[in-house]
Amino acid sequence: MTGAVAGRPIVIGSGIAGLLTALCIAPAPVLLITQEGLGGQSSSALAQGGLAAAMGDDDTPALHRADTLSAGAGLCDPVAAGLVADAAPAGIAMLSRFGVVFDRGTGDALTLGLEAAHSRRRIVHAAGDGTGHEIVRALTEAVRATPSIMVLEHTSAEQLLLRDGAICGVLASGRAGRFVLPGRSAVVATGGVGGLFEDTTNPVECWGRGLALAARAGAVLADMEFIQFHPTALASENRPMRLVREAVRGEGAVLIDETGHRFTEALPGAELAPRDRVSRAVARHLAEGHSVFLDVRERPGPAFPEMFPAIAGFCRAAGIDPVRDPIPVRPAAHYHMGGIAVDEQGRSSVQGLWACGEAACTGLHGANRLASNSLIEAAVMARAVAESIGAQPAQPLVSPEGIEPQRRADPAAIRPIVSRGLGLIRDRDTLSHAISLLSGLAAGDDAALVGLMMAVAAHDREESRGAHCRRDFPQTNKHATRTMMTRSEVFLRARELGSEMGALARSA
Ligand SMILES: Cc1cc2nc3c(=O)[nH]c(=O)nc-3n(C[C@H](O)[C@H](O)[C@H](O)COP(=O)(O)OP(=O)(O)OC[C@H]3O[C@@H](n4cnc5c(N)ncnc54)[C@H](O)[C@@H]3O)c2cc1C
């Protein structure tokens, strides 16, 4: 590796979090590595709705913070929520400076959308429902135009290298094989864990590799059990599953089954009840053997293709004419509230390791994410991470203590286990079964390790809260706190649970 590369901060991932962190570190030298080409598979590029920021005359960061805390079902970190809400307008301004063209109305004012559980219009968007695509386009162009950002495409991070408990480089693999990138700071920006579920709106390549890397380096992970499911993904074999946005239900579309029965009518708020409740109602109805459809034929009616051209387009590509036929839907894993525990500067518990975006857990989302809070969190935290890295004193490069042999990572084998054990409605039996299967694999397989961390956290949260619903513990425990865990604690707990299960089986 040339001297020009060695020693730069290493940013892993090229969604909004990775691209923007690299841009904020510049003009200082920085290295960005990403497993795809720039602009390739990421959840960022798929985002439709937008970014939440208190920009309207009737809005304040305090109201945005209050809505965030209310969605998070008592487990948000109020400091993180205040920090992100306060900095959100500046985050939008920064994205504009980097070339993102947001939708604007008269007098150049930003057009602000309204989404469920927001008390004000505060959703900033671009290209209608093409916000993510526009963000990735603009930031990718900006990265390519910044000489101090060196980009290694088609390069995966495989191990975070340590010396005396601190980061000293990243082991990467690319078309030329495995190689060491020396550096004293690394940023994990590898996105969420949706790719570990059979039904997901995330790219299947985004299954949480960065969380496994951080866990193996000794980092603390937080709130791993909280997965947000989206109730209305188009039921088809395509992955990622396409999202039929809440806005369609906002325009009057209803959920029906094969008999035409509107089975969510009794829920408070019906189809517009909170996302987790609608998802669970759909999952229950499917589990009872029904089919579920979103019916747009009456409302929005014939105007649907004009109002939602992208959704109408992918429905037609799947052979469904939404004006004439109900759209088959089912819930899909959509967003991970948990991740690598970080402080308000994006620092993990490992010296020299930062995390940003969906891979990180600032505590902003608590047990349930407020819609459109993730892109803005990534934008706000990218700047915080860059400032924190910039404030570090220079440190000499050192060689790593150990390089592990190439590890397995077989998300395809783990998907059925995670999908069954960690679905929308969980219980001790299904979680214990998942833990017993995953603990045999997790020492050697990164995908199994991520699944095991989620399953142990979900097993030990004996309550229902936000996105975490336990059939056997339907109540919320008012004394429950956030989950914090390291890899060794997870293995220890899985062993304890294994012995308990063995004892139970012997006594049965
Ligand atoms: C369909 C959909 C719609 C959404 N709509 C919205 C919305 O309207 N508003 C909102 O706020 N949020 C939305 N979200 C959530 C939001 O898009 C994500 O939380 C956010 O984009 C995550 O950004 P990220 O940069 O952390 O991760 P990603 O954008 O997923 O990027 C991760 C990057 O890491 C790379 N990577 C992964 N592992 C490795 C490795 N080992 N080595 C190197 N590179 C690696 C990937 O290739 C990718 O480039 C939506 C999500 C989806 C799926």
Short mmCIF file of N, CA and C in Angstrom, two decimals, residues 13-15 18-19 32-41 136 139-145 149-154:
data_model
loop_
_atom_site.label_atom_id
_atom_site.label_comp_id
_atom_site.label_asym_id
_atom_site.label_seq_id
_atom_site.Cartn_x
_atom_site.Cartn_y
_atom_site.Cartn_z
N GLY A 13 -18.23 2.09 3.55
CA GLY A 13 -19.62 2.17 3.10
C GLY A 13 -19.88 3.45 2.32
N SER A 14 -20.76 3.36 1.33
CA SER A 14 -21.02 4.54 0.48
C SER A 14 -22.51 4.83 0.34
N GLY A 15 -23.26 4.69 1.45
CA GLY A 15 -24.60 5.27 1.53
C GLY A 15 -24.44 6.72 1.98
N GLY A 18 -21.61 7.14 4.78
CA GLY A 18 -20.21 7.05 4.37
C GLY A 18 -19.81 8.19 3.46
N LEU A 19 -20.65 8.50 2.47
CA LEU A 19 -20.31 9.56 1.51
C LEU A 19 -20.17 10.90 2.23
N LEU A 32 -12.19 6.12 1.35
CA LEU A 32 -13.56 5.57 1.39
C LEU A 32 -13.53 4.22 0.71
N ILE A 33 -13.92 3.17 1.43
CA ILE A 33 -13.98 1.86 0.77
C ILE A 33 -15.43 1.39 0.74
N THR A 34 -15.80 0.74 -0.34
CA THR A 34 -17.18 0.29 -0.44
C THR A 34 -17.25 -0.99 -1.27
N GLN A 35 -18.13 -1.89 -0.81
CA GLN A 35 -18.15 -3.22 -1.42
C GLN A 35 -18.71 -3.23 -2.85
N GLU A 36 -19.49 -2.19 -3.17
CA GLU A 36 -20.03 -2.06 -4.54
C GLU A 36 -19.24 -0.95 -5.23
N GLY A 37 -19.67 -0.58 -6.44
CA GLY A 37 -19.19 0.65 -7.02
C GLY A 37 -19.90 1.81 -6.33
N LEU A 38 -19.31 3.02 -6.38
CA LEU A 38 -20.00 4.19 -5.82
C LEU A 38 -21.36 4.32 -6.48
N GLY A 39 -22.39 4.59 -5.68
CA GLY A 39 -23.74 4.68 -6.25
C GLY A 39 -24.41 3.32 -6.37
N GLY A 40 -23.72 2.25 -5.94
CA GLY A 40 -24.28 0.89 -6.01
C GLY A 40 -25.28 0.64 -4.89
N GLN A 41 -25.49 -0.64 -4.58
CA GLN A 41 -26.56 -1.02 -3.63
C GLN A 41 -26.41 -0.33 -2.27
N VAL A 136 -27.89 10.30 -3.12
CA VAL A 136 -26.72 9.48 -3.50
C VAL A 136 -26.09 10.03 -4.78
N LEU A 139 -24.15 13.33 -3.72
CA LEU A 139 -22.98 13.10 -2.85
C LEU A 139 -21.91 12.30 -3.59
N THR A 140 -22.32 11.38 -4.44
CA THR A 140 -21.34 10.61 -5.22
C THR A 140 -20.57 11.55 -6.14
N GLU A 141 -21.30 12.45 -6.79
CA GLU A 141 -20.62 13.42 -7.67
C GLU A 141 -19.65 14.27 -6.86
N ALA A 142 -20.10 14.71 -5.68
CA ALA A 142 -19.24 15.56 -4.85
C ALA A 142 -17.99 14.80 -4.40
N VAL A 143 -18.16 13.52 -4.04
CA VAL A 143 -17.00 12.71 -3.62
C VAL A 143 -16.02 12.57 -4.79
N ARG A 144 -16.57 12.26 -5.96
CA ARG A 144 -15.68 12.09 -7.12
C ARG A 144 -14.93 13.38 -7.47
N ALA A 145 -15.54 14.52 -7.13
CA ALA A 145 -14.92 15.80 -7.47
C ALA A 145 -13.99 16.31 -6.36
N ILE A 149 -10.35 12.86 -1.30
CA ILE A 149 -11.04 11.59 -0.96
C ILE A 149 -10.57 10.52 -1.93
N MET A 150 -9.88 9.52 -1.41
CA MET A 150 -9.47 8.38 -2.23
C MET A 150 -10.54 7.30 -2.08
N VAL A 151 -11.00 6.75 -3.20
CA VAL A 151 -12.09 5.77 -3.15
C VAL A 151 -11.59 4.41 -3.63
N LEU A 152 -11.85 3.39 -2.83
CA LEU A 152 -11.60 2.01 -3.27
C LEU A 152 -12.94 1.33 -3.43
N GLU A 153 -13.35 1.13 -4.70
CA GLU A 153 -14.64 0.47 -4.95
C GLU A 153 -14.45 -1.05 -4.98
N HIS A 154 -15.53 -1.78 -4.91
CA HIS A 154 -15.52 -3.25 -4.93
C HIS A 154 -14.53 -3.79 -3.90
#
